[in-house]
Amino acid sequence: MTYTVGMYLADRLAQIGLKHHFAVAGDYNLVLLDQLLLNKDMQQIYCCNELNCGFSAEGYARAHGAAAAVVTFSVGAISAMNAIGGAYAENLPVILISGSPNSNDYGSGHILHHTIGTTDYGYQLEMVRHVTCAAESITDAASAPAKIDHVIRSALRESKPVYLEIACNVSAQECVRPGPVSSLLSHPSTDTVSLNAAVDAAVTFLEKAERTAMLVGSKLRAAHALKETEALADKLGCGVAIMAAAKSFFPEDHAGFRGLYWGEVSAPGVQDLIEKADAVICVAPVFNDYSTVGWTAWPKGDKVLLAETNRVTVAGQTFEGFTLPEFLTALAKKAPARPLSAKETTYVKPEIAPAQADAKLTNDEMARQINAMLTSDTTLVAETGDSWFNAMRMHLPRGARVESEMQWGHIGWSVPSSFGNAMGSQDRQHVVMVGDGSFQLTAQEVAQMVRYELPVIIFLVNNRGYVIEIAIHDGPYNYIKNWDYAGLMEVFNAGEGHGLGLHAKTPAELEDAIKQAQANRRGPTIIECHIDRSDCTDTLVKWGKRVASANARKPQAV
Ligand code: TPU
């Protein structure tokens, strides 16, 4: 059998550990999909549309370290680009692969279907460059291996998405075979001079401080530095706070853990822990308008040691040439113990009092019951909206994961992303919290959970509108058409699936629905939670006001 370009790509994807790739068929990628199917180490998983396909791959990358999505030219790839922008924002190595025009059509003056109707086919590659860290067009078999290897290596090194387009008549062309995968996984060597200098500067900085605290940020997982951060916290013995987008990136049973730092909507005592410290080690943070609560809570200046993915800045000096885990490990060896901030503060475990069984279901009671079902095997996927704020107030057992998308913030992300995440970590229980407004964007991907029999539990918060937007800035545009969300499951089952749709209007009904959902192992369950529109977390309202005033700043006078 001839060894082909498509087989080379499939072998490389399997070599980096992918067991699945996500796809939507189209005539520019059909031959490529055939080639990928020949690889028996990987399963081809189908999505309802390319936006969802991109988000499914993004979710798979969260669970599995990397992912691939295969789509058709323009009509498919341009939809997928939104999710790829999300993967860029969220630091996830997703390989977007688009079938593309026949190599003879490039530069021929021909007008092709699915294109914008001009004769230059370079526009897709130009567009996608802005949302990827490497992008290649393959129009001949000879250069395919180098281009495939280049993009995959870039994705893994930078934890960012990449792009490949493969001309539809090249995927089945003869190609050389790949060597060992180690060349794609190796990292540039460490600059030990720079690393030692950074550690010395950090130690001097810490020795001068009495009250040291650590702040854990959302790029920590992409930097592969979760364990190293915990080891540094062990050594320092100081108080540790997490940023919202880093929920679950630091164990909540750790002696130093004090809770969420989010300016005015921080957990009790945590604003003081960070803002009154005289040394704050910020590990892999992203300070944007949301995380700084409309620019009101932004640790910076000479009290801050900023340890980013590939750079450390401390005491007016900046260092690079090493990875974050290398820096944290080296610092943990030399760092002085700094327990004062931990002694002066306590972790206040979030507790919500149970409601009467037959009362009207409230947001608090829903959050309480969801929190009670979390175990170390749970992955909790929190959509943009009040679901963020509900996830933030949960206490997590060690091992429980929270997934959110706070940088990109595309409503509807949670449904396809949890589908991909569930596919990539089938040993875990996936629990989704999603608002009605968000769900309406990508609801059809629940059908794939039915198809592939994934027991995802979806808490659909039916509060009849865009409550987060109401908190930021209200108007008629925040009120949506109601759907029978639980009823959708019958549509998706179409008589042959095991999806379950349930309604919960009281605490007792919710408790019963959760039991049924947990017993439903051969398909997803939607639990439609009926909540008053005005019933949301206080933190959403407070945070929303701050973000609204940041949005409303007047233009500067010229
Ligand atoms: O909890 P709740 O009621 O706020 O959640 P729901 O119902 O899902 O509403 C979310 C409302 C929302 C919008 C409309 N949050 N952000 N947006 C703006 C937005 C619009 N389009 C996309 C793709 N993403 C967005 N974030």
Coordinates of C-alpha atoms and ligand atoms in Angstrom, one line a residue:
M1 CA 0.0 0.0 0.0
T2 CA 1.3 3.5 -0.9
Y3 CA 2.2 5.6 2.2
T4 CA 0.6 9.0 1.8
V5 CA 0.6 12.6 3.1
G6 CA -2.6 11.9 5.0
M7 CA -1.1 8.8 6.6
Y8 CA 1.9 10.9 7.7
L9 CA -0.4 13.4 9.3
A10 CA -2.4 10.7 11.0
D11 CA 0.8 9.0 12.3
R12 CA 2.1 12.2 13.7
L13 CA -1.2 13.0 15.5
A14 CA -1.3 9.5 16.9
Q15 CA 2.4 9.8 17.9
I16 CA 1.7 12.9 20.0
G17 CA -1.0 10.9 21.8
L18 CA -4.3 11.7 20.1
K19 CA -6.8 8.9 20.3
H20 CA -9.5 10.9 18.5
H21 CA -9.8 13.8 16.0
F22 CA -12.9 15.8 15.3
A23 CA -14.3 16.4 11.9
V24 CA -17.0 17.8 9.6
A25 CA -17.0 16.4 6.1
G26 CA -16.8 18.5 2.9
D27 CA -15.6 17.8 -0.6
Y28 CA -12.2 19.4 0.0
N29 CA -11.4 17.1 2.9
L30 CA -13.0 13.8 2.0
V31 CA -9.9 12.1 0.7
L32 CA -8.0 13.3 3.7
L33 CA -10.6 11.9 6.1
D34 CA -10.3 8.6 4.3
Q35 CA -6.5 8.7 4.9
L36 CA -7.0 9.5 8.5
L37 CA -9.4 6.7 9.0
L38 CA -6.7 4.2 7.9
N39 CA -4.9 4.9 11.2
K40 CA -6.4 2.5 13.7
D41 CA -4.9 4.2 16.8
M42 CA -7.3 7.2 16.3
Q43 CA -11.0 7.4 16.1
Q44 CA -12.8 10.0 13.9
I45 CA -15.5 11.9 15.8
Y46 CA -18.1 13.9 14.0
C47 CA -19.6 17.3 15.0
C48 CA -22.7 19.1 13.8
N49 CA -20.9 22.2 12.6
E50 CA -17.4 23.6 12.4
L51 CA -17.7 26.1 15.2
N52 CA -18.6 23.2 17.5
C53 CA -15.9 21.1 15.9
G54 CA -13.3 23.7 16.9
F55 CA -14.7 24.0 20.4
S56 CA -14.9 20.2 20.7
A57 CA -11.2 20.0 19.8
E58 CA -10.5 22.8 22.3
G59 CA -12.2 20.8 25.1
Y60 CA -10.3 17.7 24.1
A61 CA -7.0 19.6 24.3
R62 CA -8.0 20.7 27.9
A63 CA -8.4 17.1 28.9
H64 CA -5.8 15.4 26.7
G65 CA -3.0 17.9 26.1
A66 CA -3.6 18.5 22.3
A67 CA -6.3 18.0 19.7
A68 CA -7.1 18.1 16.0
A69 CA -10.1 19.4 14.0
V70 CA -10.6 18.6 10.3
V71 CA -12.9 20.9 8.3
T72 CA -13.5 21.9 4.7
F73 CA -12.4 25.0 2.9
S74 CA -13.7 28.5 3.8
V75 CA -17.4 27.6 4.6
G76 CA -16.0 25.3 7.3
A77 CA -12.7 26.7 8.2
I78 CA -13.9 30.3 8.7
S79 CA -16.5 29.1 11.2
A80 CA -13.9 27.0 13.0
M81 CA -11.6 30.1 13.2
N82 CA -13.8 31.6 16.0
A83 CA -13.0 28.5 18.2
I84 CA -9.4 28.7 17.1
G85 CA -9.3 32.3 18.4
G86 CA -10.6 30.8 21.6
A87 CA -7.9 28.2 21.7
Y88 CA -5.3 31.0 21.2
A89 CA -6.8 33.1 24.0
E90 CA -7.0 30.1 26.3
N91 CA -3.5 28.7 25.4
L92 CA -4.6 25.3 24.0
P93 CA -2.7 23.4 21.3
V94 CA -5.4 22.7 18.7
I95 CA -4.4 21.7 15.2
L96 CA -6.9 23.0 12.7
I97 CA -6.7 21.1 9.4
S98 CA -8.6 22.3 6.4
G99 CA -9.0 20.6 3.1
S100 CA -8.2 23.1 0.3
P101 CA -8.5 23.5 -3.5
N102 CA -6.8 21.1 -5.9
S103 CA -3.1 22.2 -6.3
N104 CA -3.7 22.8 -10.0
D105 CA -6.3 25.5 -9.2
Y106 CA -3.9 27.7 -7.2
G107 CA -2.8 30.5 -9.5
S108 CA -4.9 29.1 -12.4
G109 CA -7.5 31.9 -12.6
H110 CA -10.3 29.4 -11.8
I111 CA -13.2 30.4 -9.6
L112 CA -14.1 27.6 -7.1
H113 CA -17.2 26.8 -5.0
H114 CA -17.1 27.4 -1.2
T115 CA -14.7 30.3 -1.9
I116 CA -15.4 34.1 -1.9
G117 CA -15.5 33.9 -5.7
T118 CA -12.1 35.4 -6.4
T119 CA -9.2 33.5 -7.9
D120 CA -6.7 33.9 -5.1
Y121 CA -6.9 31.1 -2.5
G122 CA -4.4 32.5 -0.1
Y123 CA -7.0 34.5 1.9
Q124 CA -7.8 31.7 4.4
L125 CA -4.2 31.2 5.3
E126 CA -3.8 35.0 5.7
M127 CA -6.8 35.2 8.0
V128 CA -5.9 32.2 10.2
R129 CA -2.3 33.5 10.8
H130 CA -3.8 36.0 13.3
V131 CA -5.2 33.3 15.5
T132 CA -2.5 30.6 15.3
C133 CA 1.2 30.5 16.1
A134 CA 2.1 28.6 12.9
A135 CA 0.2 28.1 9.6
E136 CA 1.2 26.2 6.5
S137 CA -0.4 25.4 3.1
I138 CA 0.5 22.0 1.6
T139 CA 0.2 21.9 -2.2
D140 CA 2.9 19.2 -2.8
A141 CA 3.8 16.0 -1.1
A142 CA 7.5 16.6 -0.9
S143 CA 7.3 19.5 1.5
A144 CA 4.4 18.1 3.5
P145 CA 6.4 16.3 6.2
A146 CA 8.4 19.4 7.1
K147 CA 5.3 21.6 7.2
I148 CA 3.3 19.1 9.3
D149 CA 6.2 18.7 11.7
H150 CA 6.7 22.5 12.0
V151 CA 3.1 23.2 12.9
I152 CA 2.7 20.3 15.4
R153 CA 6.0 21.2 17.1
S154 CA 4.9 24.9 17.4
A155 CA 1.5 24.0 18.9
L156 CA 3.1 21.8 21.6
R157 CA 5.9 24.2 22.4
E158 CA 3.8 27.3 22.6
S159 CA 0.5 25.8 23.8
K160 CA -1.3 27.7 21.0
P161 CA -3.4 26.6 18.0
V162 CA -1.9 26.0 14.6
Y163 CA -3.2 25.5 11.1
L164 CA -2.6 23.3 8.1
E165 CA -4.4 23.3 4.8
I166 CA -3.9 20.3 2.5
A167 CA -4.8 20.5 -1.2
C168 CA -7.5 17.9 -1.8
N169 CA -5.5 16.1 -4.5
V170 CA -2.3 15.9 -2.3
S171 CA -3.6 14.0 0.8
A172 CA -3.4 10.7 -1.0
Q173 CA 0.0 11.4 -2.7
E174 CA 3.0 9.3 -1.8
C175 CA 5.1 10.5 1.1
V176 CA 8.0 9.5 3.2
R177 CA 7.3 8.0 6.7
P178 CA 7.9 9.9 10.0
G179 CA 10.8 9.2 12.3
P180 CA 10.5 9.1 16.2
V181 CA 8.2 11.7 17.7
S182 CA 10.9 12.9 20.2
S183 CA 12.0 15.6 17.7
L184 CA 8.5 17.2 18.0
L185 CA 8.4 17.1 21.8
S186 CA 11.9 18.3 22.6
H187 CA 12.4 21.8 24.1
P188 CA 15.1 24.4 23.5
S189 CA 17.9 24.0 26.1
T190 CA 17.9 26.1 29.3
D191 CA 20.0 29.2 29.8
T192 CA 21.3 28.3 33.3
V193 CA 23.1 31.7 33.7
S194 CA 19.8 33.5 33.3
L195 CA 17.9 31.0 35.4
N196 CA 20.3 31.3 38.3
A197 CA 20.3 35.1 38.1
A198 CA 16.4 35.1 38.1
V199 CA 16.4 32.8 41.2
D200 CA 19.0 34.9 43.0
A201 CA 16.9 38.1 42.3
A202 CA 13.8 36.3 43.5
V203 CA 15.4 35.1 46.7
T204 CA 16.7 38.6 47.5
F205 CA 13.2 40.0 46.9
L206 CA 11.6 37.4 49.2
E207 CA 14.1 37.8 52.0
K208 CA 13.3 41.5 52.2
A209 CA 9.6 40.8 52.6
E210 CA 7.6 39.8 55.8
R211 CA 4.2 39.2 54.3
T212 CA 4.6 37.0 51.2
A213 CA 1.6 35.7 49.2
M214 CA 1.2 33.7 46.0
L215 CA -1.4 34.4 43.3
V216 CA -2.1 31.6 40.9
G217 CA -3.1 32.5 37.3
S218 CA -4.8 30.9 34.4
K219 CA -1.8 30.2 32.2
L220 CA -0.4 27.7 34.8
R221 CA -1.8 24.6 33.2
A222 CA -0.5 25.6 29.7
A223 CA 2.9 26.2 31.3
H224 CA 2.8 22.6 32.8
A225 CA 3.6 24.1 36.2
L226 CA 0.8 22.9 38.5
K227 CA 2.9 20.6 40.7
E228 CA 5.9 23.0 40.8
T229 CA 3.6 25.8 42.1
E230 CA 2.3 23.6 44.8
A231 CA 5.9 22.6 45.8
L232 CA 6.9 26.3 46.0
A233 CA 3.9 27.0 48.2
D234 CA 4.9 24.1 50.4
K235 CA 8.4 25.6 50.8
L236 CA 7.2 29.2 51.4
G237 CA 4.3 28.2 53.7
C238 CA 2.6 31.4 52.7
G239 CA -1.1 32.2 51.9
V240 CA -2.1 31.3 48.3
A241 CA -4.9 32.8 46.3
I242 CA -6.2 31.8 42.9
M243 CA -7.5 34.0 40.1
A244 CA -10.9 33.2 38.8
A245 CA -9.8 31.7 35.5
A246 CA -7.4 29.5 37.5
K247 CA -10.1 27.9 39.6
S248 CA -8.9 24.3 40.3
F249 CA -5.3 25.0 39.3
F250 CA -4.3 24.9 43.0
P251 CA -5.5 22.3 45.5
E252 CA -8.2 23.7 47.8
D253 CA -7.2 21.3 50.6
H254 CA -3.6 22.7 50.7
A255 CA -2.7 24.3 54.1
G256 CA -1.9 27.6 52.4
F257 CA -5.0 27.9 50.2
R258 CA -7.1 30.9 51.1
G259 CA -9.5 31.2 48.1
L260 CA -10.3 33.4 45.2
Y261 CA -8.7 36.8 44.6
W262 CA -11.0 38.9 42.4
G263 CA -10.7 42.4 43.8
E264 CA -13.9 43.4 45.4
V265 CA -15.6 40.0 44.8
S266 CA -12.8 38.0 46.4
A267 CA -13.4 35.3 49.0
P268 CA -13.4 36.5 52.6
G269 CA -10.0 37.9 53.6
V270 CA -8.3 37.3 50.3
Q271 CA -8.3 40.8 49.0
D272 CA -6.3 41.8 52.1
L273 CA -4.0 38.8 51.7
I274 CA -2.9 40.0 48.3
E275 CA -3.3 43.7 48.6
K276 CA -1.6 44.0 52.0
A277 CA 1.3 41.6 51.2
D278 CA 4.7 43.2 50.7
A279 CA 5.7 40.5 48.2
V280 CA 3.2 38.9 45.8
I281 CA 4.4 36.1 43.6
C282 CA 2.1 36.1 40.6
V283 CA 2.4 32.8 38.8
A284 CA 1.2 32.7 35.1
P285 CA -1.5 35.4 35.5
V286 CA -3.6 37.1 32.9
F287 CA -4.6 40.6 34.0
N288 CA -7.4 41.8 31.8
D289 CA -10.5 44.0 32.4
Y290 CA -12.5 41.0 33.8
S291 CA -9.8 39.6 36.0
T292 CA -8.9 43.0 37.4
V293 CA -12.7 43.8 37.9
G294 CA -12.6 46.7 35.5
W295 CA -9.0 47.7 36.3
T296 CA -9.7 48.0 40.0
A297 CA -7.6 45.1 41.2
W298 CA -4.3 44.7 39.5
P299 CA -1.2 43.7 41.5
K300 CA 1.8 45.4 40.0
G301 CA 4.9 47.5 40.9
D302 CA 7.8 46.7 43.1
K303 CA 5.9 44.4 45.5
V304 CA 5.2 41.9 42.7
L305 CA 7.3 39.1 41.3
L306 CA 5.8 38.2 37.9
A307 CA 6.5 34.6 36.9
E308 CA 5.1 34.2 33.4
T309 CA 5.2 31.2 31.1
N310 CA 8.7 32.1 29.7
R311 CA 9.8 35.2 31.6
V312 CA 10.4 36.3 35.2
T313 CA 10.3 40.0 36.2
V314 CA 11.4 41.0 39.7
A315 CA 12.9 44.1 41.3
G316 CA 13.1 46.0 38.1
Q317 CA 14.8 43.3 36.1
T318 CA 13.5 40.7 33.6
F319 CA 14.9 37.2 32.8
E320 CA 14.2 34.6 30.2
G321 CA 15.7 31.5 28.6
F322 CA 14.0 28.9 30.8
T323 CA 10.6 27.4 31.5
L324 CA 8.3 28.3 34.3
P325 CA 8.6 24.8 35.9
E326 CA 12.4 25.2 35.8
F327 CA 12.2 28.5 37.6
L328 CA 9.7 27.4 40.2
T329 CA 11.7 24.3 41.0
A330 CA 14.9 26.1 41.3
L331 CA 13.3 28.8 43.4
A332 CA 11.7 26.3 45.7
K333 CA 15.2 24.9 46.5
K334 CA 16.5 28.3 47.7
A335 CA 13.4 30.2 48.8
P336 CA 13.1 31.2 52.5
A337 CA 10.1 30.0 54.5
R338 CA 7.5 32.9 54.7
P339 CA 4.5 31.6 56.7
L340 CA 3.3 34.9 58.2
S341 CA 0.5 35.6 55.7
A342 CA -0.8 32.0 56.1
K343 CA -0.8 32.4 60.0
E344 CA -2.7 35.7 59.9
T345 CA -5.5 34.5 57.6
T346 CA -7.8 31.5 57.3
Y347 CA -9.6 29.7 54.5
V348 CA -13.3 30.2 54.8
K349 CA -14.9 27.1 53.2
P350 CA -17.9 28.3 51.2
E351 CA -21.1 26.9 52.7
I352 CA -24.7 27.4 51.5
A353 CA -27.6 26.5 53.9
P354 CA -29.9 23.9 52.4
A355 CA -33.4 25.1 51.3
Q356 CA -36.8 23.6 52.1
A357 CA -37.4 20.6 49.9
D358 CA -40.6 21.9 48.4
A359 CA -39.7 25.6 48.1
K360 CA -39.1 27.3 44.8
L361 CA -35.7 26.4 43.4
T362 CA -33.1 29.1 43.9
N363 CA -29.7 29.8 42.4
D364 CA -28.1 29.2 45.9
E365 CA -29.8 25.9 46.3
M366 CA -28.8 24.8 42.8
A367 CA -25.2 25.8 43.5
R368 CA -25.3 23.9 46.8
Q369 CA -26.5 20.7 45.2
I370 CA -24.0 20.8 42.4
N371 CA -21.2 21.5 44.8
A372 CA -22.3 18.5 46.9
M373 CA -22.0 16.1 43.9
L374 CA -18.4 17.1 43.0
T375 CA -15.7 14.5 43.5
S376 CA -12.1 14.2 42.7
D377 CA -13.2 12.7 39.3
T378 CA -15.4 15.6 38.3
T379 CA -14.7 18.1 35.6
L380 CA -17.0 21.1 36.1
V381 CA -17.5 23.1 32.9
A382 CA -18.7 26.7 33.7
E383 CA -20.1 28.8 30.9
T384 CA -19.9 32.6 30.6
G385 CA -22.6 34.1 32.8
D386 CA -23.6 33.5 36.4
S387 CA -22.3 30.0 36.0
W388 CA -18.8 31.5 36.4
F389 CA -19.7 33.1 39.7
N390 CA -21.4 29.9 40.9
A391 CA -18.3 27.8 40.0
M392 CA -16.1 30.3 41.9
R393 CA -18.0 29.8 45.2
M394 CA -17.7 26.1 45.2
H395 CA -15.3 24.2 47.4
L396 CA -13.4 21.6 45.3
P397 CA -12.2 18.2 46.4
R398 CA -8.6 17.6 45.4
G399 CA -8.5 16.4 41.8
A400 CA -11.8 18.1 40.7
R401 CA -11.2 20.3 37.7
V402 CA -13.0 23.5 36.6
E403 CA -13.0 24.5 33.0
S404 CA -13.9 28.0 32.0
E405 CA -13.2 30.3 29.0
M406 CA -12.7 33.6 30.7
Q407 CA -10.4 35.2 28.2
W408 CA -12.3 34.4 25.0
G409 CA -15.8 34.3 26.7
H410 CA -17.7 32.9 23.7
I411 CA -21.2 32.0 25.0
G412 CA -22.2 28.5 23.9
W413 CA -18.6 27.3 24.3
S414 CA -19.4 24.9 27.2
V415 CA -21.5 22.5 25.2
P416 CA -19.1 21.5 22.5
S417 CA -16.1 22.0 24.7
S418 CA -17.5 19.6 27.3
F419 CA -18.3 17.1 24.5
G420 CA -14.6 17.2 23.5
N421 CA -13.4 17.1 27.1
A422 CA -15.6 14.1 27.8
M423 CA -14.3 12.3 24.8
G424 CA -10.8 13.0 25.9
S425 CA -11.2 12.0 29.5
Q426 CA -13.9 9.3 29.6
D427 CA -12.8 8.2 33.1
R428 CA -14.2 11.5 34.6
Q429 CA -17.7 12.8 35.3
H430 CA -18.4 15.9 33.3
V431 CA -20.8 18.4 34.8
V432 CA -21.8 21.5 32.8
M433 CA -23.4 24.7 34.2
V434 CA -24.8 26.7 31.3
G435 CA -27.3 29.6 31.0
D436 CA -30.3 29.4 28.6
G437 CA -28.9 32.2 26.5
S438 CA -25.5 30.5 26.0
F439 CA -27.1 27.1 25.3
Q440 CA -29.1 28.5 22.4
L441 CA -25.8 29.0 20.4
T442 CA -24.5 25.5 20.3
A443 CA -27.3 23.2 21.6
Q444 CA -27.1 20.8 18.8
E445 CA -23.8 19.3 20.0
V446 CA -25.8 17.6 22.8
A447 CA -26.8 15.3 19.9
Q448 CA -23.2 14.1 19.6
M449 CA -23.1 13.3 23.3
V450 CA -26.2 11.1 22.6
R451 CA -24.5 9.6 19.6
Y452 CA -21.3 8.7 21.4
E453 CA -23.1 7.8 24.6
L454 CA -21.2 10.3 26.8
P455 CA -22.9 10.7 30.3
V456 CA -22.4 14.4 30.6
I457 CA -24.7 16.1 33.1
I458 CA -25.9 19.5 32.0
F459 CA -27.4 22.0 34.4
L460 CA -29.3 24.3 32.1
V461 CA -30.2 27.5 34.0
N462 CA -33.5 28.7 32.7
N463 CA -33.6 32.2 34.0
R464 CA -35.3 33.6 30.9
G465 CA -32.5 35.9 29.7
Y466 CA -28.9 37.1 29.6
V467 CA -28.7 37.8 33.3
I468 CA -24.9 38.7 33.1
E469 CA -25.7 41.3 30.5
I470 CA -28.6 42.6 32.6
A471 CA -26.1 43.1 35.4
I472 CA -23.6 45.0 33.1
H473 CA -26.1 47.0 31.0
D474 CA -29.8 46.3 30.6
G475 CA -32.0 46.7 27.6
P476 CA -34.6 44.8 25.5
Y477 CA -31.8 42.8 23.8
N478 CA -31.2 40.8 27.0
Y479 CA -34.5 38.9 26.9
I480 CA -34.7 35.7 24.9
K481 CA -37.3 33.3 23.4
N482 CA -37.9 30.6 25.9
W483 CA -37.3 26.9 24.7
D484 CA -38.3 23.6 26.2
Y485 CA -34.7 22.7 26.9
A486 CA -35.4 19.4 28.6
G487 CA -37.8 18.5 25.8
L488 CA -34.9 18.8 23.3
M489 CA -33.5 15.5 24.4
E490 CA -36.4 13.6 22.8
V491 CA -35.5 15.4 19.5
F492 CA -31.8 14.4 19.9
N493 CA -32.6 10.8 20.8
A494 CA -34.9 10.5 17.9
G495 CA -36.0 7.1 19.3
E496 CA -32.5 5.6 19.4
G497 CA -30.5 7.4 22.1
H498 CA -30.2 7.4 25.9
G499 CA -30.3 11.2 26.5
L500 CA -32.5 12.2 29.4
G501 CA -34.3 15.6 29.8
L502 CA -35.6 16.6 33.2
H503 CA -37.1 19.6 34.8
A504 CA -36.3 20.9 38.4
K505 CA -38.5 23.6 39.9
T506 CA -38.0 22.7 43.6
P507 CA -35.0 21.5 45.6
A508 CA -36.6 18.0 45.9
E509 CA -37.0 17.8 42.2
L510 CA -33.4 18.8 41.6
E511 CA -32.2 16.2 44.1
D512 CA -34.2 13.5 42.3
A513 CA -33.0 14.7 38.9
I514 CA -29.4 14.5 40.0
K515 CA -29.9 10.9 41.1
Q516 CA -31.5 10.0 37.7
A517 CA -28.7 11.8 35.9
Q518 CA -26.0 10.0 37.8
A519 CA -27.7 6.6 37.0
N520 CA -27.9 7.5 33.3
R521 CA -24.5 6.1 32.1
R522 CA -25.3 5.7 28.4
G523 CA -26.0 9.3 27.4
P524 CA -26.2 12.9 28.5
T525 CA -28.8 14.4 30.9
I526 CA -30.1 17.9 30.7
I527 CA -31.5 19.1 34.0
E528 CA -33.4 22.3 33.3
C529 CA -33.3 24.4 36.5
H530 CA -36.1 27.0 36.6
I531 CA -34.7 30.0 38.4
D532 CA -36.2 33.5 38.8
R533 CA -34.5 36.1 36.5
S534 CA -33.6 38.3 39.4
D535 CA -32.0 35.4 41.3
C536 CA -28.3 35.5 40.8
T537 CA -25.1 35.7 42.8
D538 CA -24.2 39.0 44.6
T539 CA -20.7 38.7 43.1
L540 CA -22.1 38.9 39.6
V541 CA -24.0 42.1 40.4
K542 CA -21.0 43.8 42.1
W543 CA -18.6 42.7 39.4
G544 CA -21.0 43.6 36.7
K545 CA -21.2 47.2 38.0
R546 CA -17.4 47.6 38.0
V547 CA -17.1 46.2 34.4
A548 CA -19.9 48.5 33.3
S549 CA -18.1 51.5 34.6
A550 CA -14.9 50.4 33.0
N551 CA -16.8 50.1 29.7
A552 CA -18.3 53.5 30.2
R553 CA -15.1 55.5 30.5
K554 CA -15.3 58.6 28.4
P555 CA -12.8 59.0 25.5
Q556 CA -9.8 61.0 26.6
A557 CA -9.8 64.7 25.5
V558 CA -7.3 65.4 22.7
Ligands
TPU1 O1 -26.3 33.3 33.7 P1 -26.8 34.1 32.5 O2 -28.3 34.2 32.5 O3 -26.1 35.4 32.4 O4 -26.4 33.2 31.3 P2 -27.0 33.2 29.8 O5 -28.4 33.0 29.8 O6 -26.2 32.1 29.1 O7 -26.6 34.6 29.2 C1 -25.3 34.9 28.7 C2 -25.4 36.3 28.1 C3 -24.2 36.8 27.5 C4 -24.1 37.4 26.2 C5 -25.2 37.7 25.3 N1 -23.0 36.8 28.0 N2 -22.1 37.4 27.2 N3 -22.8 37.8 26.1 C6 -22.2 38.5 24.9 C7 -21.7 37.5 23.9 C8 -22.3 37.4 22.6 N4 -21.9 36.5 21.7 C9 -20.9 35.6 22.0 C10 -20.5 34.6 21.0 N5 -20.3 35.6 23.2 C11 -20.7 36.6 24.1 N6 -20.0 36.5 25.3

